[in-house]
Short mmCIF file of N, CA and C in Angstrom, two decimals:
data_model
loop_
_atom_site.label_atom_id
_atom_site.label_comp_id
_atom_site.label_asym_id
_atom_site.label_seq_id
_atom_site.Cartn_x
_atom_site.Cartn_y
_atom_site.Cartn_z
N MET Q 262 65.16 10.91 -14.70
CA MET Q 262 65.75 9.76 -14.05
C MET Q 262 66.19 8.80 -15.15
N SER Q 263 67.43 8.30 -15.04
CA SER Q 263 67.94 7.39 -16.06
C SER Q 263 67.32 6.01 -15.87
N ALA Q 264 67.47 5.16 -16.89
CA ALA Q 264 66.92 3.81 -16.84
C ALA Q 264 67.55 3.00 -15.70
N SER Q 265 68.87 3.17 -15.47
CA SER Q 265 69.53 2.41 -14.41
C SER Q 265 69.08 2.90 -13.03
N GLN Q 266 68.86 4.21 -12.88
CA GLN Q 266 68.37 4.72 -11.60
C GLN Q 266 66.95 4.23 -11.34
N SER Q 267 66.14 4.19 -12.39
CA SER Q 267 64.76 3.73 -12.26
C SER Q 267 64.73 2.25 -11.86
N ALA Q 268 65.60 1.45 -12.49
CA ALA Q 268 65.66 0.02 -12.17
C ALA Q 268 66.13 -0.18 -10.73
N ALA Q 269 67.11 0.60 -10.31
CA ALA Q 269 67.61 0.49 -8.94
C ALA Q 269 66.52 0.88 -7.94
N ARG Q 270 65.76 1.92 -8.27
CA ARG Q 270 64.68 2.36 -7.39
C ARG Q 270 63.61 1.27 -7.26
N ARG Q 271 63.27 0.62 -8.39
CA ARG Q 271 62.28 -0.46 -8.34
C ARG Q 271 62.79 -1.61 -7.47
N THR Q 272 64.07 -1.94 -7.58
CA THR Q 272 64.64 -3.01 -6.78
C THR Q 272 64.54 -2.69 -5.29
N VAL Q 273 64.87 -1.46 -4.92
CA VAL Q 273 64.79 -1.04 -3.52
C VAL Q 273 63.35 -1.10 -3.05
N LEU Q 274 62.41 -0.60 -3.86
CA LEU Q 274 61.01 -0.61 -3.47
C LEU Q 274 60.47 -2.03 -3.32
N LYS Q 275 60.87 -2.94 -4.22
CA LYS Q 275 60.44 -4.33 -4.12
C LYS Q 275 60.98 -4.95 -2.83
N GLY Q 276 62.23 -4.65 -2.51
CA GLY Q 276 62.83 -5.18 -1.29
C GLY Q 276 62.12 -4.65 -0.05
N ALA Q 277 61.78 -3.37 -0.07
CA ALA Q 277 61.06 -2.76 1.06
C ALA Q 277 59.68 -3.40 1.21
N ALA Q 278 59.01 -3.65 0.09
CA ALA Q 278 57.69 -4.27 0.14
C ALA Q 278 57.78 -5.69 0.69
N ALA Q 279 58.81 -6.42 0.27
CA ALA Q 279 58.99 -7.78 0.77
C ALA Q 279 59.25 -7.77 2.27
N LEU Q 280 60.05 -6.81 2.74
CA LEU Q 280 60.32 -6.70 4.16
C LEU Q 280 59.06 -6.32 4.92
N ALA Q 281 58.27 -5.43 4.37
CA ALA Q 281 57.03 -5.01 5.02
C ALA Q 281 56.08 -6.20 5.14
N GLY Q 282 56.03 -7.04 4.11
CA GLY Q 282 55.17 -8.23 4.15
C GLY Q 282 55.62 -9.23 5.19
N ALA Q 283 56.91 -9.24 5.49
CA ALA Q 283 57.45 -10.18 6.47
C ALA Q 283 57.68 -9.50 7.81
N ALA Q 284 57.09 -8.34 8.02
CA ALA Q 284 57.34 -7.58 9.24
C ALA Q 284 57.02 -8.37 10.49
N GLY Q 285 55.95 -9.15 10.47
CA GLY Q 285 55.62 -9.95 11.65
C GLY Q 285 56.73 -10.91 11.99
N THR Q 286 57.27 -11.57 10.98
CA THR Q 286 58.37 -12.49 11.20
C THR Q 286 59.60 -11.74 11.66
N GLY Q 287 59.88 -10.61 11.06
CA GLY Q 287 61.04 -9.81 11.44
C GLY Q 287 60.95 -9.34 12.88
N LEU Q 288 59.76 -8.95 13.29
CA LEU Q 288 59.59 -8.49 14.66
C LEU Q 288 59.75 -9.64 15.64
N THR Q 289 59.29 -10.81 15.26
CA THR Q 289 59.45 -11.96 16.13
C THR Q 289 60.93 -12.27 16.31
N LEU Q 290 61.69 -12.25 15.24
CA LEU Q 290 63.11 -12.54 15.34
C LEU Q 290 63.81 -11.46 16.14
N ALA Q 291 63.44 -10.21 15.93
CA ALA Q 291 64.07 -9.12 16.66
C ALA Q 291 63.82 -9.24 18.16
N ALA Q 292 62.67 -9.75 18.55
CA ALA Q 292 62.35 -9.86 19.96
C ALA Q 292 63.26 -10.86 20.67
N CYS Q 293 63.82 -11.81 19.95
CA CYS Q 293 64.70 -12.80 20.57
C CYS Q 293 66.17 -12.54 20.28
N SER Q 294 66.47 -11.43 19.65
CA SER Q 294 67.87 -11.15 19.36
C SER Q 294 68.49 -10.39 20.52
N PRO Q 295 69.81 -10.51 20.71
CA PRO Q 295 70.46 -9.79 21.80
C PRO Q 295 70.29 -8.29 21.65
N GLU Q 296 70.24 -7.61 22.78
CA GLU Q 296 70.08 -6.17 22.78
C GLU Q 296 71.39 -5.55 23.24
N PRO Q 297 72.12 -4.85 22.34
CA PRO Q 297 73.40 -4.26 22.73
C PRO Q 297 73.31 -3.36 23.94
N ALA Q 298 72.19 -2.67 24.12
CA ALA Q 298 72.04 -1.77 25.26
C ALA Q 298 72.07 -2.54 26.58
N ARG Q 299 71.78 -3.82 26.54
CA ARG Q 299 71.78 -4.63 27.76
C ARG Q 299 73.06 -5.45 27.89
N GLY Q 300 74.03 -5.20 27.04
CA GLY Q 300 75.32 -5.84 27.20
C GLY Q 300 75.61 -6.97 26.27
N ALA Q 301 74.79 -7.19 25.24
CA ALA Q 301 75.00 -8.32 24.35
C ALA Q 301 76.33 -8.22 23.61
N ALA Q 302 76.82 -7.02 23.34
CA ALA Q 302 78.05 -6.86 22.58
C ALA Q 302 79.28 -7.13 23.44
N ALA Q 303 79.13 -7.07 24.74
CA ALA Q 303 80.24 -7.30 25.65
C ALA Q 303 80.49 -8.79 25.80
N PRO Q 304 81.73 -9.19 26.14
CA PRO Q 304 82.01 -10.61 26.33
C PRO Q 304 81.20 -11.17 27.51
N ALA Q 305 80.95 -12.47 27.49
CA ALA Q 305 80.16 -13.12 28.55
C ALA Q 305 80.89 -13.10 29.89
N VAL Q 306 82.21 -13.16 29.86
CA VAL Q 306 83.01 -13.13 31.08
C VAL Q 306 84.09 -12.05 30.93
N PRO Q 307 84.56 -11.49 32.04
CA PRO Q 307 85.62 -10.49 31.92
C PRO Q 307 86.85 -11.08 31.24
N ASP Q 308 87.43 -10.32 30.32
CA ASP Q 308 88.62 -10.82 29.61
C ASP Q 308 89.91 -10.30 30.24
N ALA Q 309 89.78 -9.54 31.32
CA ALA Q 309 90.92 -9.06 32.10
C ALA Q 309 90.44 -8.91 33.54
N PRO Q 310 91.36 -8.96 34.50
CA PRO Q 310 90.94 -8.80 35.89
C PRO Q 310 90.17 -7.49 36.10
N VAL Q 311 89.07 -7.58 36.84
CA VAL Q 311 88.25 -6.41 37.12
C VAL Q 311 87.84 -6.44 38.59
N GLU Q 312 87.97 -5.29 39.26
CA GLU Q 312 87.56 -5.19 40.66
C GLU Q 312 86.05 -5.07 40.72
N LEU Q 313 85.44 -5.92 41.54
CA LEU Q 313 83.98 -5.92 41.66
C LEU Q 313 83.51 -5.05 42.81
N GLY Q 314 84.11 -5.22 43.97
CA GLY Q 314 83.70 -4.50 45.17
C GLY Q 314 84.28 -5.17 46.39
N ALA Q 315 83.82 -4.74 47.55
CA ALA Q 315 84.32 -5.28 48.80
C ALA Q 315 83.79 -6.69 49.04
N VAL Q 316 84.62 -7.53 49.66
CA VAL Q 316 84.19 -8.89 49.99
C VAL Q 316 82.97 -8.84 50.91
N ALA Q 317 82.87 -7.81 51.74
CA ALA Q 317 81.73 -7.66 52.65
C ALA Q 317 80.41 -7.43 51.91
N ASP Q 318 80.49 -7.07 50.63
CA ASP Q 318 79.27 -6.85 49.83
C ASP Q 318 78.53 -8.15 49.53
N VAL Q 319 79.24 -9.29 49.66
CA VAL Q 319 78.63 -10.59 49.37
C VAL Q 319 78.48 -11.34 50.69
N PRO Q 320 77.26 -11.46 51.21
CA PRO Q 320 77.07 -12.11 52.50
C PRO Q 320 77.30 -13.62 52.43
N VAL Q 321 77.79 -14.19 53.52
CA VAL Q 321 77.96 -15.64 53.59
C VAL Q 321 76.58 -16.28 53.42
N GLY Q 322 76.51 -17.26 52.51
CA GLY Q 322 75.24 -17.92 52.21
C GLY Q 322 74.38 -17.14 51.22
N GLY Q 323 74.89 -16.02 50.72
CA GLY Q 323 74.14 -15.19 49.78
C GLY Q 323 74.90 -14.94 48.50
N ALA Q 324 74.41 -14.00 47.74
CA ALA Q 324 75.03 -13.66 46.46
C ALA Q 324 74.78 -12.19 46.15
N LYS Q 325 75.59 -11.66 45.26
CA LYS Q 325 75.43 -10.27 44.82
C LYS Q 325 75.65 -10.19 43.32
N LEU Q 326 74.81 -9.40 42.68
CA LEU Q 326 74.93 -9.14 41.25
C LEU Q 326 75.75 -7.87 41.06
N PHE Q 327 76.83 -7.98 40.31
CA PHE Q 327 77.63 -6.83 39.92
C PHE Q 327 77.29 -6.57 38.45
N ARG Q 328 76.17 -5.90 38.23
CA ARG Q 328 75.59 -5.77 36.89
C ARG Q 328 76.51 -5.02 35.93
N GLU Q 329 77.15 -3.96 36.41
CA GLU Q 329 78.05 -3.17 35.54
C GLU Q 329 79.18 -4.04 34.99
N GLN Q 330 79.68 -4.95 35.83
CA GLN Q 330 80.79 -5.82 35.41
C GLN Q 330 80.30 -7.13 34.82
N ARG Q 331 78.96 -7.33 34.82
CA ARG Q 331 78.32 -8.53 34.26
C ARG Q 331 78.77 -9.81 34.95
N VAL Q 332 78.82 -9.75 36.29
CA VAL Q 332 79.26 -10.90 37.08
C VAL Q 332 78.33 -11.04 38.28
N VAL Q 333 78.02 -12.28 38.65
CA VAL Q 333 77.28 -12.58 39.87
C VAL Q 333 78.20 -13.43 40.74
N VAL Q 334 78.30 -13.08 42.03
CA VAL Q 334 79.19 -13.77 42.96
C VAL Q 334 78.38 -14.29 44.13
N SER Q 335 78.63 -15.55 44.49
CA SER Q 335 78.00 -16.13 45.69
C SER Q 335 79.11 -16.47 46.68
N CYS Q 336 78.70 -16.58 47.95
CA CYS Q 336 79.64 -16.91 49.02
C CYS Q 336 79.05 -18.07 49.82
N PRO Q 337 79.38 -19.32 49.42
CA PRO Q 337 78.81 -20.48 50.11
C PRO Q 337 79.31 -20.64 51.55
N ALA Q 338 80.53 -20.17 51.84
CA ALA Q 338 81.10 -20.26 53.19
C ALA Q 338 82.09 -19.10 53.35
N GLU Q 339 82.36 -18.74 54.57
CA GLU Q 339 83.28 -17.64 54.86
C GLU Q 339 84.57 -17.77 54.06
N GLY Q 340 84.90 -16.74 53.29
CA GLY Q 340 86.13 -16.71 52.51
C GLY Q 340 86.10 -17.49 51.21
N GLN Q 341 84.98 -18.14 50.89
CA GLN Q 341 84.86 -18.90 49.63
C GLN Q 341 83.90 -18.17 48.70
N TYR Q 342 84.31 -18.01 47.46
CA TYR Q 342 83.49 -17.28 46.49
C TYR Q 342 83.40 -18.05 45.19
N LYS Q 343 82.22 -18.01 44.59
CA LYS Q 343 81.99 -18.58 43.27
C LYS Q 343 81.41 -17.47 42.41
N ALA Q 344 81.86 -17.41 41.18
CA ALA Q 344 81.36 -16.35 40.30
C ALA Q 344 80.96 -16.92 38.95
N PHE Q 345 79.97 -16.25 38.36
CA PHE Q 345 79.46 -16.64 37.05
C PHE Q 345 79.18 -15.39 36.24
N SER Q 346 79.21 -15.55 34.94
CA SER Q 346 78.79 -14.47 34.06
C SER Q 346 77.34 -14.14 34.38
N ALA Q 347 76.99 -12.86 34.34
CA ALA Q 347 75.60 -12.45 34.54
C ALA Q 347 74.92 -12.22 33.21
N LYS Q 348 75.53 -12.74 32.15
CA LYS Q 348 74.99 -12.59 30.80
C LYS Q 348 74.20 -13.85 30.45
N CYS Q 349 72.89 -13.69 30.24
CA CYS Q 349 72.01 -14.81 29.93
C CYS Q 349 72.51 -15.57 28.70
N THR Q 350 72.47 -16.88 28.79
CA THR Q 350 72.95 -17.72 27.69
C THR Q 350 71.91 -17.87 26.58
N HIS Q 351 70.73 -17.33 26.76
CA HIS Q 351 69.70 -17.42 25.72
C HIS Q 351 69.89 -16.34 24.66
N ALA Q 352 69.87 -15.08 25.08
CA ALA Q 352 69.95 -13.99 24.10
C ALA Q 352 70.94 -12.91 24.50
N GLY Q 353 71.73 -13.16 25.53
CA GLY Q 353 72.80 -12.24 25.87
C GLY Q 353 72.43 -11.05 26.74
N CYS Q 354 71.23 -11.00 27.25
CA CYS Q 354 70.85 -9.90 28.14
C CYS Q 354 71.51 -10.11 29.51
N VAL Q 355 71.74 -9.02 30.21
CA VAL Q 355 72.37 -9.09 31.52
C VAL Q 355 71.28 -9.27 32.59
N LEU Q 356 71.53 -10.19 33.52
CA LEU Q 356 70.59 -10.41 34.62
C LEU Q 356 70.33 -9.08 35.32
N ASP Q 357 69.10 -8.92 35.82
CA ASP Q 357 68.76 -7.64 36.44
C ASP Q 357 68.59 -7.71 37.95
N LYS Q 358 68.43 -8.92 38.51
CA LYS Q 358 68.28 -9.02 39.95
C LYS Q 358 68.47 -10.46 40.40
N ILE Q 359 68.65 -10.60 41.72
CA ILE Q 359 68.71 -11.91 42.36
C ILE Q 359 67.55 -11.96 43.33
N ASP Q 360 66.76 -13.01 43.24
CA ASP Q 360 65.62 -13.19 44.13
C ASP Q 360 65.62 -14.63 44.63
N LYS Q 361 65.78 -14.80 45.94
CA LYS Q 361 65.79 -16.13 46.56
C LYS Q 361 66.81 -17.07 45.91
N GLY Q 362 68.01 -16.56 45.64
CA GLY Q 362 69.08 -17.37 45.07
C GLY Q 362 68.99 -17.60 43.58
N GLU Q 363 68.05 -16.92 42.92
CA GLU Q 363 67.87 -17.07 41.48
C GLU Q 363 68.16 -15.76 40.76
N GLY Q 364 69.02 -15.84 39.74
CA GLY Q 364 69.28 -14.70 38.89
C GLY Q 364 68.20 -14.62 37.83
N ASN Q 365 67.69 -13.43 37.60
CA ASN Q 365 66.59 -13.24 36.66
C ASN Q 365 67.06 -12.52 35.39
N CYS Q 366 66.68 -13.06 34.24
CA CYS Q 366 66.92 -12.38 32.97
C CYS Q 366 65.67 -11.58 32.62
N PRO Q 367 65.80 -10.26 32.47
CA PRO Q 367 64.63 -9.42 32.22
C PRO Q 367 64.08 -9.54 30.80
N CYS Q 368 64.83 -10.11 29.89
CA CYS Q 368 64.39 -10.15 28.49
C CYS Q 368 63.33 -11.22 28.22
N HIS Q 369 63.57 -12.44 28.67
CA HIS Q 369 62.65 -13.53 28.34
C HIS Q 369 62.31 -14.41 29.54
N GLY Q 370 62.77 -14.01 30.75
CA GLY Q 370 62.36 -14.71 31.96
C GLY Q 370 63.18 -15.92 32.36
N SER Q 371 64.33 -16.15 31.72
CA SER Q 371 65.17 -17.27 32.16
C SER Q 371 65.59 -17.01 33.61
N ARG Q 372 65.76 -18.10 34.36
CA ARG Q 372 66.19 -18.01 35.76
C ARG Q 372 67.37 -18.96 35.95
N PHE Q 373 68.36 -18.50 36.75
CA PHE Q 373 69.58 -19.27 36.97
C PHE Q 373 69.87 -19.37 38.46
N ASP Q 374 70.39 -20.54 38.89
CA ASP Q 374 70.86 -20.70 40.25
C ASP Q 374 72.18 -19.94 40.36
N VAL Q 375 72.25 -18.93 41.22
CA VAL Q 375 73.45 -18.10 41.28
C VAL Q 375 74.60 -18.76 42.05
N THR Q 376 74.35 -19.94 42.64
CA THR Q 376 75.44 -20.65 43.32
C THR Q 376 76.08 -21.70 42.42
N THR Q 377 75.40 -22.09 41.35
CA THR Q 377 75.93 -23.12 40.43
C THR Q 377 75.96 -22.67 38.97
N GLY Q 378 75.18 -21.65 38.64
CA GLY Q 378 75.06 -21.20 37.25
C GLY Q 378 74.04 -21.98 36.45
N LYS Q 379 73.46 -23.03 37.04
CA LYS Q 379 72.52 -23.89 36.31
C LYS Q 379 71.23 -23.16 35.96
N VAL Q 380 70.66 -23.56 34.82
CA VAL Q 380 69.37 -23.02 34.37
C VAL Q 380 68.27 -23.62 35.24
N LEU Q 381 67.43 -22.76 35.79
CA LEU Q 381 66.28 -23.21 36.57
C LEU Q 381 64.99 -23.10 35.76
N ARG Q 382 64.95 -22.13 34.83
CA ARG Q 382 63.79 -21.95 33.96
C ARG Q 382 64.27 -21.32 32.66
N GLY Q 383 63.77 -21.85 31.55
CA GLY Q 383 64.14 -21.36 30.23
C GLY Q 383 63.39 -20.10 29.85
N PRO Q 384 63.71 -19.65 28.66
CA PRO Q 384 64.14 -20.38 27.49
C PRO Q 384 65.63 -20.73 27.42
N ALA Q 385 66.48 -20.18 28.29
CA ALA Q 385 67.89 -20.55 28.26
C ALA Q 385 68.02 -22.05 28.52
N THR Q 386 69.00 -22.68 27.87
CA THR Q 386 69.24 -24.11 28.09
C THR Q 386 70.66 -24.36 28.59
N ALA Q 387 71.57 -23.41 28.40
CA ALA Q 387 72.96 -23.56 28.84
C ALA Q 387 73.18 -22.79 30.14
N PRO Q 388 74.01 -23.34 31.04
CA PRO Q 388 74.28 -22.65 32.30
C PRO Q 388 75.12 -21.38 32.09
N LEU Q 389 75.15 -20.54 33.10
CA LEU Q 389 76.00 -19.35 33.07
C LEU Q 389 77.45 -19.79 33.08
N ALA Q 390 78.29 -19.07 32.38
CA ALA Q 390 79.72 -19.39 32.32
C ALA Q 390 80.39 -19.06 33.66
N ALA Q 391 81.23 -19.97 34.12
CA ALA Q 391 81.99 -19.75 35.35
C ALA Q 391 83.03 -18.65 35.12
N VAL Q 392 83.29 -17.89 36.16
CA VAL Q 392 84.27 -16.80 36.12
C VAL Q 392 85.23 -16.99 37.29
N GLN Q 393 86.51 -16.85 37.05
CA GLN Q 393 87.48 -16.91 38.14
C GLN Q 393 87.26 -15.70 39.05
N VAL Q 394 87.30 -15.92 40.35
CA VAL Q 394 87.16 -14.82 41.31
C VAL Q 394 88.06 -15.09 42.50
N LYS Q 395 88.62 -14.02 43.05
CA LYS Q 395 89.47 -14.16 44.24
C LYS Q 395 89.28 -12.93 45.12
N ALA Q 396 89.53 -13.12 46.40
CA ALA Q 396 89.52 -12.03 47.35
C ALA Q 396 90.97 -11.57 47.54
N GLU Q 397 91.17 -10.27 47.41
CA GLU Q 397 92.51 -9.73 47.49
C GLU Q 397 92.46 -8.35 48.15
N GLY Q 398 93.07 -8.20 49.31
CA GLY Q 398 93.05 -6.92 49.99
C GLY Q 398 91.66 -6.43 50.34
N GLY Q 399 90.75 -7.36 50.68
CA GLY Q 399 89.40 -6.98 51.04
C GLY Q 399 88.49 -6.71 49.86
N LYS Q 400 89.00 -6.91 48.66
CA LYS Q 400 88.21 -6.67 47.43
C LYS Q 400 88.04 -7.98 46.66
N LEU Q 401 86.96 -8.07 45.91
CA LEU Q 401 86.75 -9.20 45.00
C LEU Q 401 87.25 -8.81 43.62
N ILE Q 402 88.03 -9.71 43.05
CA ILE Q 402 88.60 -9.49 41.71
C ILE Q 402 88.12 -10.64 40.84
N ALA Q 403 87.49 -10.32 39.73
CA ALA Q 403 87.01 -11.33 38.77
C ALA Q 403 87.88 -11.29 37.52
N GLY Q 404 88.01 -12.47 36.90
CA GLY Q 404 88.72 -12.54 35.62
C GLY Q 404 90.11 -13.07 35.75
#
């Protein structure tokens, strides 16, 4: 092994040892970082029109989570729809369910009012982003 290879190897080993010593801190940071598998890499709101489903899927006075499209839609009155990003504003995870009008983030427990987007429980502090939505030909279109 040459002197330069040996020096490079020592540098890598020192770096690995430093990372191992800080593993607790690294794991803590990783736990609060966005998870790409849950949609963190995708935009918070659709960047082009996307069909969500039938208008009948969203009951009057209720809401529906369109998890694949990362959108939650509520229907406060017949023919009126409000939509919000289903991407948590804390760490970018996608909401996993709606329970009693509250969208739940499975990563850290943030809760959002699905009719207003407002934070009901942290750690999130910012509301869900509003999304344009319209009913067209019996279908809901977001974006």
